[in-house]
Each structure stands twice: as structure tokens, then as C-alpha cells.
mmCIF file with all atom_site columns, C-alpha atoms in Angstrom:
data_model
loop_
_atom_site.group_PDB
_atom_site.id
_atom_site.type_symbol
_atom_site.label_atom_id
_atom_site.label_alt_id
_atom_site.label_comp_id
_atom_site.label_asym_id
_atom_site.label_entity_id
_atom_site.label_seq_id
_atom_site.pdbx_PDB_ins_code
_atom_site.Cartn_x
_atom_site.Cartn_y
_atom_site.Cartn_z
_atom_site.occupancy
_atom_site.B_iso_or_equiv
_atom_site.pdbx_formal_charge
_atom_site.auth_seq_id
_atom_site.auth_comp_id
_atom_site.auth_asym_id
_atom_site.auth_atom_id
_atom_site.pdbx_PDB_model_num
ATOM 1   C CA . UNK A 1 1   ? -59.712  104.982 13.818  1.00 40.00 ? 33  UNK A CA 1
ATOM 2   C CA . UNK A 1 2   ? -60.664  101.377 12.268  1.00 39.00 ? 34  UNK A CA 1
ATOM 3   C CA . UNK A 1 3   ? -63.575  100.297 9.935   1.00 38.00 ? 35  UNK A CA 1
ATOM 4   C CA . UNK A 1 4   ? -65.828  97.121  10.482  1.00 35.00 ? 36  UNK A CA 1
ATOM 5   C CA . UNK A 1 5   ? -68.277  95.941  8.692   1.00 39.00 ? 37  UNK A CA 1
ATOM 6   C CA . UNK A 1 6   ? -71.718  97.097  8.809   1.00 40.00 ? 38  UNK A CA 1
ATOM 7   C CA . UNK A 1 7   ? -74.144  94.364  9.232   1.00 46.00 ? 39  UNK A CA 1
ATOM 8   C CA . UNK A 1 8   ? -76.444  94.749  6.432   1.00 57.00 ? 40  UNK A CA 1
ATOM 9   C CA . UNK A 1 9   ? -79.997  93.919  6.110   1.00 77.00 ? 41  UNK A CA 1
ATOM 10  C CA . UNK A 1 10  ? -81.224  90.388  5.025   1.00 93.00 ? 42  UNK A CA 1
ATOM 11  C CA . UNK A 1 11  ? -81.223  89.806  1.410   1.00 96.00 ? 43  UNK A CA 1
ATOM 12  C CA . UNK A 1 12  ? -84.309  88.253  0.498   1.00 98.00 ? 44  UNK A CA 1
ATOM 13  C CA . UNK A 1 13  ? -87.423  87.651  -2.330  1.00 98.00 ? 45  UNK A CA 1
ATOM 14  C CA . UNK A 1 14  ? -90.617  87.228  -1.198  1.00 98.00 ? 46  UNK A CA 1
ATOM 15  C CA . UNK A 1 15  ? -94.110  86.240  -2.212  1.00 98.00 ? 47  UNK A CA 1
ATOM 16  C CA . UNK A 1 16  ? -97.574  87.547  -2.027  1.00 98.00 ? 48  UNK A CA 1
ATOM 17  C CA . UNK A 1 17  ? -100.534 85.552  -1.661  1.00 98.00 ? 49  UNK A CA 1
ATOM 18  C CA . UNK A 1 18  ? -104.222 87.808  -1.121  1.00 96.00 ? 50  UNK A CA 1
ATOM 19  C CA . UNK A 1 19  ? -107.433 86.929  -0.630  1.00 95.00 ? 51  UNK A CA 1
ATOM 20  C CA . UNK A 1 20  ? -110.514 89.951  0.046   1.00 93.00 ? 52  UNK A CA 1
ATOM 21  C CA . UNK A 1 21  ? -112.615 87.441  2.069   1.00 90.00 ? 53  UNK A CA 1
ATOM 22  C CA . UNK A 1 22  ? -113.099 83.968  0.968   1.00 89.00 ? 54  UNK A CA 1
ATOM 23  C CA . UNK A 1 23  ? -109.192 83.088  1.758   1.00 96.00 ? 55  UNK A CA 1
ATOM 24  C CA . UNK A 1 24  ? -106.015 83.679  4.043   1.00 97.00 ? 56  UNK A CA 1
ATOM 25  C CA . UNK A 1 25  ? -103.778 86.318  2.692   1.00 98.00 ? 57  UNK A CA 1
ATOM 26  C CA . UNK A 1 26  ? -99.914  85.475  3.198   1.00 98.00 ? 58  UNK A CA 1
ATOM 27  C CA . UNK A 1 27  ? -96.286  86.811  2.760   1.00 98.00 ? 59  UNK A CA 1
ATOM 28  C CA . UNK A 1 28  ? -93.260  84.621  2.785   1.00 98.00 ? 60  UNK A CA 1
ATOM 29  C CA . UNK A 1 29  ? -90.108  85.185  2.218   1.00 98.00 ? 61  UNK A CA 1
ATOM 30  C CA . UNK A 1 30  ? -86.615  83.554  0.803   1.00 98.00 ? 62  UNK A CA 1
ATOM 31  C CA . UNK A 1 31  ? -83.236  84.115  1.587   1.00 97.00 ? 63  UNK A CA 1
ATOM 32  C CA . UNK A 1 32  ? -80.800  83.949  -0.965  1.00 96.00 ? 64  UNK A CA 1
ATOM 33  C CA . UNK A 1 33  ? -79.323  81.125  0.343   1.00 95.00 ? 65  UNK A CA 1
ATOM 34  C CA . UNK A 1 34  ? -82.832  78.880  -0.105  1.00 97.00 ? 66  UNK A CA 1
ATOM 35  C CA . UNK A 1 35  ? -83.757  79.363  3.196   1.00 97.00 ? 67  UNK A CA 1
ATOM 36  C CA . UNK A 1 36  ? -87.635  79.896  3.878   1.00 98.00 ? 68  UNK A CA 1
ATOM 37  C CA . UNK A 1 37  ? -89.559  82.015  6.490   1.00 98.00 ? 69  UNK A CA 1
ATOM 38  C CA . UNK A 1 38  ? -92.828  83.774  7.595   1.00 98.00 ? 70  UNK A CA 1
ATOM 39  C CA . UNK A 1 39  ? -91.935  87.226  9.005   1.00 98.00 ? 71  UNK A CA 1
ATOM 40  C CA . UNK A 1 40  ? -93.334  89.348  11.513  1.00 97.00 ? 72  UNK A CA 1
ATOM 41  C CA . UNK A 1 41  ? -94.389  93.112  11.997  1.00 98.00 ? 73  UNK A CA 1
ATOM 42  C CA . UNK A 1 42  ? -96.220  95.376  14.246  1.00 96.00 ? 74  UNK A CA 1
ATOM 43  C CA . UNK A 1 43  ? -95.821  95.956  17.833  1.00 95.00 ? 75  UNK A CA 1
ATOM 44  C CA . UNK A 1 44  ? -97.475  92.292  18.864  1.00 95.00 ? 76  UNK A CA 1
ATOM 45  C CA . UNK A 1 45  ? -94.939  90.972  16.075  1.00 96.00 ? 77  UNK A CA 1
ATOM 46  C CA . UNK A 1 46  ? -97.878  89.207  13.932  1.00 97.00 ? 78  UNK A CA 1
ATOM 47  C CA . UNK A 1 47  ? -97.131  86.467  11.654  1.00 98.00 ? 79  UNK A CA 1
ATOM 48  C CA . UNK A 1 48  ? -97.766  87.773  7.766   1.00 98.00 ? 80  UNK A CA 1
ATOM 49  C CA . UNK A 1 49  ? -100.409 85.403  7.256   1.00 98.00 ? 81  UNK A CA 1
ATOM 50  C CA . UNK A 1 50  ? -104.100 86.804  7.829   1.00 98.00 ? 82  UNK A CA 1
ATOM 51  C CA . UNK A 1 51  ? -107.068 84.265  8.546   1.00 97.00 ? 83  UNK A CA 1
ATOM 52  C CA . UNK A 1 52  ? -110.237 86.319  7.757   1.00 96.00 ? 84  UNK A CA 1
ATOM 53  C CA . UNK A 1 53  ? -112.500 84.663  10.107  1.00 95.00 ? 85  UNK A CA 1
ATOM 54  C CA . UNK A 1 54  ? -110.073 86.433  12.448  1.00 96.00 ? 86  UNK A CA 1
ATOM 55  C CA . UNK A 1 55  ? -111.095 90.137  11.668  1.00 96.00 ? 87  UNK A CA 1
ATOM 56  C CA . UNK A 1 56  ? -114.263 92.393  11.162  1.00 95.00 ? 88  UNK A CA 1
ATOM 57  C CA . UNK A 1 57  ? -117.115 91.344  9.006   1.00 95.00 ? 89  UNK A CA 1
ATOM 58  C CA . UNK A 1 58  ? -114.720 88.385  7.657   1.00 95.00 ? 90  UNK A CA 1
ATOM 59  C CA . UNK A 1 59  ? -112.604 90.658  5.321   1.00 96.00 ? 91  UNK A CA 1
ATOM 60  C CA . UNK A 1 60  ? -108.564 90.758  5.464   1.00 97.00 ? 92  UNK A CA 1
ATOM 61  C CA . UNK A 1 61  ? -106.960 93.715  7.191   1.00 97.00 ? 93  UNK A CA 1
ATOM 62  C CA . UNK A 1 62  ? -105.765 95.726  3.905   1.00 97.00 ? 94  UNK A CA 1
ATOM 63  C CA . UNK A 1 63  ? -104.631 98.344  6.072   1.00 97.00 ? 95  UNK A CA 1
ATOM 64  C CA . UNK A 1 64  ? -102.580 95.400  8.456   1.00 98.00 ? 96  UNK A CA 1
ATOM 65  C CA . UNK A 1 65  ? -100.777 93.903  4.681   1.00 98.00 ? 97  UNK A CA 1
ATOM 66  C CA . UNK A 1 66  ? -99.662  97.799  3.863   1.00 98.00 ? 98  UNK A CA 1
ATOM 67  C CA . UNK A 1 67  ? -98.003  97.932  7.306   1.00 98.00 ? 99  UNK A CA 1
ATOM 68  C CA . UNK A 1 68  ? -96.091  94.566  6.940   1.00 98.00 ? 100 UNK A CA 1
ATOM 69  C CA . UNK A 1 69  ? -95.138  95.383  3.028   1.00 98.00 ? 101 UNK A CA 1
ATOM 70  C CA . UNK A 1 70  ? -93.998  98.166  4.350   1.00 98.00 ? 102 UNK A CA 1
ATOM 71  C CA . UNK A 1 71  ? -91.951  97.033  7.137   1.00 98.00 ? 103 UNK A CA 1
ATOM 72  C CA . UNK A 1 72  ? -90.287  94.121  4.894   1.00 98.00 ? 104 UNK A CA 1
ATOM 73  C CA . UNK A 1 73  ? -89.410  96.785  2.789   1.00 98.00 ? 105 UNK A CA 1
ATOM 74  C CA . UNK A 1 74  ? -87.689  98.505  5.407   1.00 97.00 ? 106 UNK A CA 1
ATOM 75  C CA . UNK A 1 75  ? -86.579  96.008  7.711   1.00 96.00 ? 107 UNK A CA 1
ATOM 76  C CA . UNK A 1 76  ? -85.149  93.519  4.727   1.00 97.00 ? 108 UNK A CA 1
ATOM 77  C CA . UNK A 1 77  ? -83.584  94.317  1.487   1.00 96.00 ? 109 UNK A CA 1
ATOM 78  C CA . UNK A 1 78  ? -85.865  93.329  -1.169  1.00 98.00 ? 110 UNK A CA 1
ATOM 79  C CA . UNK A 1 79  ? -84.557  91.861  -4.511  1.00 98.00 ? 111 UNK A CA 1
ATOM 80  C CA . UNK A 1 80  ? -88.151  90.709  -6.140  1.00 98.00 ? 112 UNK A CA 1
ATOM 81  C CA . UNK A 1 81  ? -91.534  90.001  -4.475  1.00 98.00 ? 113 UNK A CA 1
ATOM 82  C CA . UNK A 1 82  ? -93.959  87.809  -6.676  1.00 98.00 ? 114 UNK A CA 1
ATOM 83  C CA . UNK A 1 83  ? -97.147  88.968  -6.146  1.00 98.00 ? 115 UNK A CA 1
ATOM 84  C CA . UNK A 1 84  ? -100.573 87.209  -7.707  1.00 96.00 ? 116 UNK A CA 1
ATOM 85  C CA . UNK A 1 85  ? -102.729 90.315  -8.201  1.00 93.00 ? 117 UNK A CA 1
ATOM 86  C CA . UNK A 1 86  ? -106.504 88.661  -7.786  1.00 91.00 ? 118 UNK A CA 1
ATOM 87  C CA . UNK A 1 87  ? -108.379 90.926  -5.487  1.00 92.00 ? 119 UNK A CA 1
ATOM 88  C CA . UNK A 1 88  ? -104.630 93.004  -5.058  1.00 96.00 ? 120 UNK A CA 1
ATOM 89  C CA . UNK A 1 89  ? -104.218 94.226  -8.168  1.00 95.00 ? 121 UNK A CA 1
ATOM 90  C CA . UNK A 1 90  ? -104.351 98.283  -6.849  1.00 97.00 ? 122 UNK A CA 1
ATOM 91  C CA . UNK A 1 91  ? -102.605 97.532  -3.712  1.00 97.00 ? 123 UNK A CA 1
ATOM 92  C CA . UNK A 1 92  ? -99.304  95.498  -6.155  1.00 98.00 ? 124 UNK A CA 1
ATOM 93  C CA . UNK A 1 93  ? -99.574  98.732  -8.340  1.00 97.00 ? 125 UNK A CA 1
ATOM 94  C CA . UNK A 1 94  ? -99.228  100.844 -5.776  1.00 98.00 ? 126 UNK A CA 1
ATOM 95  C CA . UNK A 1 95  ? -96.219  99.117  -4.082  1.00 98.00 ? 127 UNK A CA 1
ATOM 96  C CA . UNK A 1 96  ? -94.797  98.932  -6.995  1.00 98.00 ? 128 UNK A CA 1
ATOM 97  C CA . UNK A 1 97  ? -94.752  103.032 -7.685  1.00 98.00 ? 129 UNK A CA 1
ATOM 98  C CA . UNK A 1 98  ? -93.510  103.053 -4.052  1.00 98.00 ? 130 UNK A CA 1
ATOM 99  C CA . UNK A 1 99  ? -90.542  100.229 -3.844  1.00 98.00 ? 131 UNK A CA 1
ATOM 100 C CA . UNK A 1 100 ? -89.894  100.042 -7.478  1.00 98.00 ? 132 UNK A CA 1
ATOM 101 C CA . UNK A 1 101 ? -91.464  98.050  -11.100 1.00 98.00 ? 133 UNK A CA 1
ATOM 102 C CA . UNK A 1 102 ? -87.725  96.353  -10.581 1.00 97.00 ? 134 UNK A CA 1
ATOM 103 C CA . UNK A 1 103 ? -88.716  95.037  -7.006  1.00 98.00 ? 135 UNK A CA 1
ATOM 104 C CA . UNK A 1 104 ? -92.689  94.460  -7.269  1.00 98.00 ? 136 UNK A CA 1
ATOM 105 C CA . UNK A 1 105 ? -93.844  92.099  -9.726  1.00 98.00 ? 137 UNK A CA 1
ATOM 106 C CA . UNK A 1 106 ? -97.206  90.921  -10.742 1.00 97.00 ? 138 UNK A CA 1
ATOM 107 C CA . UNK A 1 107 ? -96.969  86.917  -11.051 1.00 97.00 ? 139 UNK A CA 1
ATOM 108 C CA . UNK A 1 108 ? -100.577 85.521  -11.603 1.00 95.00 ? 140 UNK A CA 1
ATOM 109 C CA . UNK A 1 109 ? -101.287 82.014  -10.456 1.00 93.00 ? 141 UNK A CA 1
ATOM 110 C CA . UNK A 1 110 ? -104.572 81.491  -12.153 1.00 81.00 ? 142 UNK A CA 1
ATOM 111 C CA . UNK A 1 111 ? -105.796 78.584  -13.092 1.00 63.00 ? 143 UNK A CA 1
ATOM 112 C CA . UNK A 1 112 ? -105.902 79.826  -16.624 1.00 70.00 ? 144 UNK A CA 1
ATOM 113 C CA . UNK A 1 113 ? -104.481 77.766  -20.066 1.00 78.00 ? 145 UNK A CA 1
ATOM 114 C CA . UNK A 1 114 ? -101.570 79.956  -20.655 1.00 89.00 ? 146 UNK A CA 1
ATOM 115 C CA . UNK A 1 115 ? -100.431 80.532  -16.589 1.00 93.00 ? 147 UNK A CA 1
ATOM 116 C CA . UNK A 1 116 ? -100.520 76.604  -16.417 1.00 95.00 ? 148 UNK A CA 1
ATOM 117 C CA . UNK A 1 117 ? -97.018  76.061  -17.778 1.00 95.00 ? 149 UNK A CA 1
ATOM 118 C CA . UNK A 1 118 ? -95.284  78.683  -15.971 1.00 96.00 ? 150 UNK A CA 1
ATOM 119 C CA . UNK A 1 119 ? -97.442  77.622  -12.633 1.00 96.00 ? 151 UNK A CA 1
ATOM 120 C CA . UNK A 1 120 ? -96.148  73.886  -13.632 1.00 97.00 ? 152 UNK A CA 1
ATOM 121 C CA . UNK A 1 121 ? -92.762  74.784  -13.908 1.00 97.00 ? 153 UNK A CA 1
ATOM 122 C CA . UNK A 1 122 ? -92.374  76.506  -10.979 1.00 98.00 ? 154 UNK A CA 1
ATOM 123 C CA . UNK A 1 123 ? -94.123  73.294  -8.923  1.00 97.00 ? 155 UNK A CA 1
ATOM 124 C CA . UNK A 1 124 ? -91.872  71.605  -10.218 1.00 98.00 ? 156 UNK A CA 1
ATOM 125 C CA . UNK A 1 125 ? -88.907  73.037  -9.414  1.00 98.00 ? 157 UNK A CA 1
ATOM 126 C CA . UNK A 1 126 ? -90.290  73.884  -5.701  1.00 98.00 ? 158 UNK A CA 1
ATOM 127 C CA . UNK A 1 127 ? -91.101  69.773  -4.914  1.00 96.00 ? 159 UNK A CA 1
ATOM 128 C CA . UNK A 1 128 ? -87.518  69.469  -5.898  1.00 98.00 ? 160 UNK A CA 1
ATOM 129 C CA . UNK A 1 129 ? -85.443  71.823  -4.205  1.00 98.00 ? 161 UNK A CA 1
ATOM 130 C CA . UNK A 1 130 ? -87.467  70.942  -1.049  1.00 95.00 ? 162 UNK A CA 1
ATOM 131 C CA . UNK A 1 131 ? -86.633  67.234  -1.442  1.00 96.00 ? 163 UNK A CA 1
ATOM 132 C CA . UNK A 1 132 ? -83.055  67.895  -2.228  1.00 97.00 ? 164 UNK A CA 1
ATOM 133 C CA . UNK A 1 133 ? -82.608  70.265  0.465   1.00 97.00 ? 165 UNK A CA 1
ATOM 134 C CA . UNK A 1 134 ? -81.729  73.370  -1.348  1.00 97.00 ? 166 UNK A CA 1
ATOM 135 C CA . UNK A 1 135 ? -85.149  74.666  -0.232  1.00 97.00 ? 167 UNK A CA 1
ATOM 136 C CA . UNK A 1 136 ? -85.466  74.908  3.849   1.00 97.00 ? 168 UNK A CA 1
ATOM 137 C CA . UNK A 1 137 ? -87.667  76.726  5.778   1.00 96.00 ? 169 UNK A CA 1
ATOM 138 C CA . UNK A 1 138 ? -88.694  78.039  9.751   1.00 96.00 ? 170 UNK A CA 1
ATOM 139 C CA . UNK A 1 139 ? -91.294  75.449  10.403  1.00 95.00 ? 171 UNK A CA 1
ATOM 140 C CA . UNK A 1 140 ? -94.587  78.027  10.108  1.00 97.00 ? 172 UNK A CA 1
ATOM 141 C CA . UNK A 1 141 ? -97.533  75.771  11.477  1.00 97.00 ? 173 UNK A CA 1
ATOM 142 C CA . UNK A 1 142 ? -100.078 77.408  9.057   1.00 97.00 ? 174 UNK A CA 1
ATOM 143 C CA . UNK A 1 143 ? -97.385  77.144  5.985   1.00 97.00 ? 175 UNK A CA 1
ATOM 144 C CA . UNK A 1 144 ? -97.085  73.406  7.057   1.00 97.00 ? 176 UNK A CA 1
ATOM 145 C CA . UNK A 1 145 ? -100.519 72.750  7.198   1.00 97.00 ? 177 UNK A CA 1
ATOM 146 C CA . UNK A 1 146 ? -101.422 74.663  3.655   1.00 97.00 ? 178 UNK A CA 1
ATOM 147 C CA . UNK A 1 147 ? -99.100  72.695  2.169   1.00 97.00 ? 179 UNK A CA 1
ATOM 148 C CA . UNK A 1 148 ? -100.351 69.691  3.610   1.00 97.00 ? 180 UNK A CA 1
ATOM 149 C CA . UNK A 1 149 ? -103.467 70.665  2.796   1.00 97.00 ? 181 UNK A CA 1
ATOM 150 C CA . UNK A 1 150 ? -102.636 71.516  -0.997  1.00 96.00 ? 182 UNK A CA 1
ATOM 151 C CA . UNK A 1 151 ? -103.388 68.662  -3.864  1.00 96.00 ? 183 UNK A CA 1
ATOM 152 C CA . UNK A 1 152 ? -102.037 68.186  -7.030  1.00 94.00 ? 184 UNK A CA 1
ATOM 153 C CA . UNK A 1 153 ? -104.917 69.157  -9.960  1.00 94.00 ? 185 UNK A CA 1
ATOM 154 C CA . UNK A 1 154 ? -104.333 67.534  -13.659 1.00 95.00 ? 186 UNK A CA 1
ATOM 155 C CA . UNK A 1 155 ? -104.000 69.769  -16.266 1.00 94.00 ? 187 UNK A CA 1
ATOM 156 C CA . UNK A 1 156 ? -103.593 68.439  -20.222 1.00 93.00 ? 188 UNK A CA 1
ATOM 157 C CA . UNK A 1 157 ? -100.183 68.160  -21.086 1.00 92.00 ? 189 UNK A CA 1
ATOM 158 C CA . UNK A 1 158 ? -99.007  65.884  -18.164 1.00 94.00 ? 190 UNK A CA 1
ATOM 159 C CA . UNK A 1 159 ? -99.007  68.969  -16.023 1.00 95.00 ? 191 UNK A CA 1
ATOM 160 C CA . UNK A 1 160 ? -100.588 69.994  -13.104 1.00 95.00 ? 192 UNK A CA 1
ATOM 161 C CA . UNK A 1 161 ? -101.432 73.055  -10.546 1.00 94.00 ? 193 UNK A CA 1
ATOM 162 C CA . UNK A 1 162 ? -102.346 73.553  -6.903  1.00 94.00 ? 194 UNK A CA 1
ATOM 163 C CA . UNK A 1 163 ? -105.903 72.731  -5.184  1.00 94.00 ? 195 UNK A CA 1
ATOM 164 C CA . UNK A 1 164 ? -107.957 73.082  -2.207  1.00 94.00 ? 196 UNK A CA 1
ATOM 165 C CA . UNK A 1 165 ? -109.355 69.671  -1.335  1.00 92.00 ? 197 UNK A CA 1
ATOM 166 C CA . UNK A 1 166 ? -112.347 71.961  0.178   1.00 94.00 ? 198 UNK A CA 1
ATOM 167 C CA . UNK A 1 167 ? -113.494 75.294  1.036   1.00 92.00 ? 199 UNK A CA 1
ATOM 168 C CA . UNK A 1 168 ? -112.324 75.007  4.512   1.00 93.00 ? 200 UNK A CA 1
ATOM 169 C CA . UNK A 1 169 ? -108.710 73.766  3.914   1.00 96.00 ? 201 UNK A CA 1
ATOM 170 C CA . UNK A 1 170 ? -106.885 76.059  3.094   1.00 97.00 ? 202 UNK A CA 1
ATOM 171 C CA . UNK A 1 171 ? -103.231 76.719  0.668   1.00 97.00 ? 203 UNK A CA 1
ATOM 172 C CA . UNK A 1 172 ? -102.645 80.007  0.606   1.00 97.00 ? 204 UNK A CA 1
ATOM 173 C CA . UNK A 1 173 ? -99.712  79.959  2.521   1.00 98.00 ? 205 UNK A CA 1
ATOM 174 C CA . UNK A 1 174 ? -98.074  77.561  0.166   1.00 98.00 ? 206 UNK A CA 1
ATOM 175 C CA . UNK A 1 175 ? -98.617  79.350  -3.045  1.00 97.00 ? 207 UNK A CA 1
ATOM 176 C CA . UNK A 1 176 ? -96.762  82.239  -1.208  1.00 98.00 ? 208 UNK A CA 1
ATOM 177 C CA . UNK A 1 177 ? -94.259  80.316  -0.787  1.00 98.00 ? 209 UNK A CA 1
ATOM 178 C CA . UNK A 1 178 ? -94.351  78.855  -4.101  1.00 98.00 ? 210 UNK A CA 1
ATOM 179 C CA . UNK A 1 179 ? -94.448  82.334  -5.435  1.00 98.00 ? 211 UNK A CA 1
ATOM 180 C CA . UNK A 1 180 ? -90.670  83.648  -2.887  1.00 98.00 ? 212 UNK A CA 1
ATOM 181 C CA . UNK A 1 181 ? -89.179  80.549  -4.361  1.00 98.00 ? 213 UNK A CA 1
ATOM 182 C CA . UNK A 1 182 ? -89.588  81.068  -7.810  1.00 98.00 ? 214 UNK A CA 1
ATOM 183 C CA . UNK A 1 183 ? -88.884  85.250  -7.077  1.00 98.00 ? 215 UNK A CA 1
ATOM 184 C CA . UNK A 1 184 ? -85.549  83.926  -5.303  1.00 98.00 ? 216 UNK A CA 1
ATOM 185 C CA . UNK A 1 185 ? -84.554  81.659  -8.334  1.00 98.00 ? 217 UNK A CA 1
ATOM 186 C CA . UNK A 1 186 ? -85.396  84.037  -11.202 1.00 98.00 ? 218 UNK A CA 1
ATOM 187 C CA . UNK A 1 187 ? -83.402  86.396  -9.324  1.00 98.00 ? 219 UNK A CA 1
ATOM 188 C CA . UNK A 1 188 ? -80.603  84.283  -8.879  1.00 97.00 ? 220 UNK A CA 1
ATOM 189 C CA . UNK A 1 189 ? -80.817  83.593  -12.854 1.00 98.00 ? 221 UNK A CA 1
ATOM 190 C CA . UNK A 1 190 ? -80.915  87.322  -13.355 1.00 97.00 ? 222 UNK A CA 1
ATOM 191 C CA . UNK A 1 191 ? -77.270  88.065  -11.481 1.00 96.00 ? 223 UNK A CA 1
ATOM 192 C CA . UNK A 1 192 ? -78.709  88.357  -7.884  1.00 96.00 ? 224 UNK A CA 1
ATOM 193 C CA . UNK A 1 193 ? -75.758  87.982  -5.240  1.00 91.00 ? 225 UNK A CA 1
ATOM 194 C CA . UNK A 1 194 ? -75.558  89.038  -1.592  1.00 80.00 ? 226 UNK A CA 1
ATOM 195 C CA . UNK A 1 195 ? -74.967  92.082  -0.553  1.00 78.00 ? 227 UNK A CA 1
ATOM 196 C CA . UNK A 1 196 ? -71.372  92.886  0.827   1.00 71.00 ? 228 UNK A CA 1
ATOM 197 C CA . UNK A 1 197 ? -71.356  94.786  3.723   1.00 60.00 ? 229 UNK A CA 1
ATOM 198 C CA . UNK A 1 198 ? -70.080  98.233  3.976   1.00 57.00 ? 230 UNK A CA 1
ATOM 199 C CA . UNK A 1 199 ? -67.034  99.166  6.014   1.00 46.00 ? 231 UNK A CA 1
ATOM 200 C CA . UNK A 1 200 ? -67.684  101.862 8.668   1.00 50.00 ? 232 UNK A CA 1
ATOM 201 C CA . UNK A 1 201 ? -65.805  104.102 10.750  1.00 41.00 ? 233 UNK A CA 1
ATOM 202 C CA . UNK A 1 202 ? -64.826  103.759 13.785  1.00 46.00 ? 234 UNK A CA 1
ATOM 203 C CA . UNK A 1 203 ? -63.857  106.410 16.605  1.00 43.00 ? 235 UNK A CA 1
ATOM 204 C CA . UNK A 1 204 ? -61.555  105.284 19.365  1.00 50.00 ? 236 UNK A CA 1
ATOM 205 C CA . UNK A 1 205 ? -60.077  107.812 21.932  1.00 49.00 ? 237 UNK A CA 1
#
């Protein structure tokens, strides 16, 4: 008999961008390592980003977002998953009960005075670490083009926040993002490390 490793699931943070109508909803996630990507779930392995224009009467799938959560949940190993809560906030409560307070975390990007600091911050540190290079990603067209899309809105204090330029450009993708990178880094600050794998038993006759 020998033991090997067991290869354990991905470590990751994610983040949680919904919309009921008006926007996309999206889910990215980060491995601890700083690396970026938009999973998949379902039997047609969908992308975790819903375009409302896509589905009945214009609304996002609610049903569709429980399935992913529920497969990243399963499928990964979840450390912290920012989630804003406009138009989500029963759904985030409800994960939360399920996957743990610990695990599911409201994180409001509103446009509020006192989120602007804490939405500045975390800007901040996201334009860096993606210009350094401790930030990479999977090359998602729709993340690439919300980001793209997203502009820079002053805010007193010399800070700033995230914009649509119009209705029909959209960012939603890149606050998710925003929102896995800052889960992954406040983890990190909070002890996170990778999980070791655990030896298993082997059987040889």
C-alpha cells in the first residue's frame, strides 16, 4: 500500500455582480495565486455571465445564478465571495445560510458617500496589480469588453468610482471582477493559504 496526494479542488474567491433586468449579472472568480477567470456550469457549460436581452421577458435567469453558485460551491473551494446585494439581497442571504456568513459576504458597490472610499481603494489596488502583473486573467470577451467599456467617475476627495458611458455599454463584468480581487486580497490579509492536499491510500495487489 502507498499514499498520493489527492488533487484537491481549486482554491479560489469570487465575486458577484446582479442585475434583475436593466443589466448583465456576472460571477468571476480568483485564484489564490492572482489568477482571474469566468467559470462555467450546466450541461451546455455556460459562461457565469447572463445578458438579459438573452432570456424571457428581459429578466436574468435567478433560477440559472442558483445553479452556478451552487456548482462553484461544489466544484471549487470557496474562501470568500464578494457579493453587491442590489436587486440580490435575498438570494446573498440565502447563500450565505447555505455555504456559510464566513464564505458569503455582502460588499455593496453603490455609488453612495461612505462606499466611495472603500470602492476607491479597491480600484485602486485592482489598476495596479493588473499593470504589475500580479493580477492575470483567461481572456473572457465580455469581461474584456466591460472593462473596456467602464470609465472612471470623479468623486470629491481626488477619488473616483466605476461608470457606464451609456445604457447600452455595459460593466458588469468588471465590477465582478473588481469585487473576486478585492475577496482574494482581503483573504490573503486575513491568513488565507492554499490548501495542501491530502494523502490517500492506495491498494496494490
Amino acid at each position: 500500500m502507498t499514499r498520493a496526494p489527492e488533487r484537491p479542488r481549486l482554491d479560489v474567491c469570487g465575486g458577484f455582480d446582479g442585475s434583475d433586468s436593466s443589466d448583465f449579472t456576472a460571477i468571476r472568480l480568483e485564484t489564490i495565486d492572482g489568477w482571474q477567470l469566468t467559470p462555467t456550469y450546466g450541461p451546455d457549460s455556460r459562461p457565469t455571465v447572463w445578458n438579459p436581452a438573452e432570456w424571457p421577458n428581459h429578466r436574468i435567469p435567478r433560477g440559472e445564478v442558483h445553479v452556478a453558485v451552487r456548482h462553484i460551491f461544489t466544484v471549487y473551494r470557496v474562501e470568500r465571495f464578494y457579493c453587491d446585494p442590489r436587486d440580490w439581497q435575498t438570494e446573498i442571504e440565502e447563500w450565505a445560510l447555505e455555504y456559510g456568513p464566513e464564505h458569503v459576504v455582502e460588499w455593496d458597490t453603490g455609488r453612495g458617500s461612505t462606499r466611495i472610499p472603500a470602492v476607491h481603494a479597491a480600484l485602486e489596488r485592482f489598476v495596479t496589480d493588473l499593470r504589475t502583473g500580479a493580477l492575470t486573467h483567461d481572456g473572457c470577451p465580455i469581461t474584456a469588453a466591460h472593462i473596456a467599456n467602464a470609465r472612471k467617475v470623479a468623486k470629491p476627495g481626488d477619488r473616483y468610482i466605476l461608470g457606464k458611458p451609456n445604457e447600452h455599454q455595459k460593466i458588469d463584468a468588471a465590477m465582478a471582477s473588481l469585487l473576486a480581487h478585492e475577496a482574494k486580497c482581503d483573504a490573503i490579509a486575513a491568513g488565507w493559504t492554499p490548501t495542501k492536499p491530502r494523502a490517500r491510500m492506495i491498494v496494490r495487489r
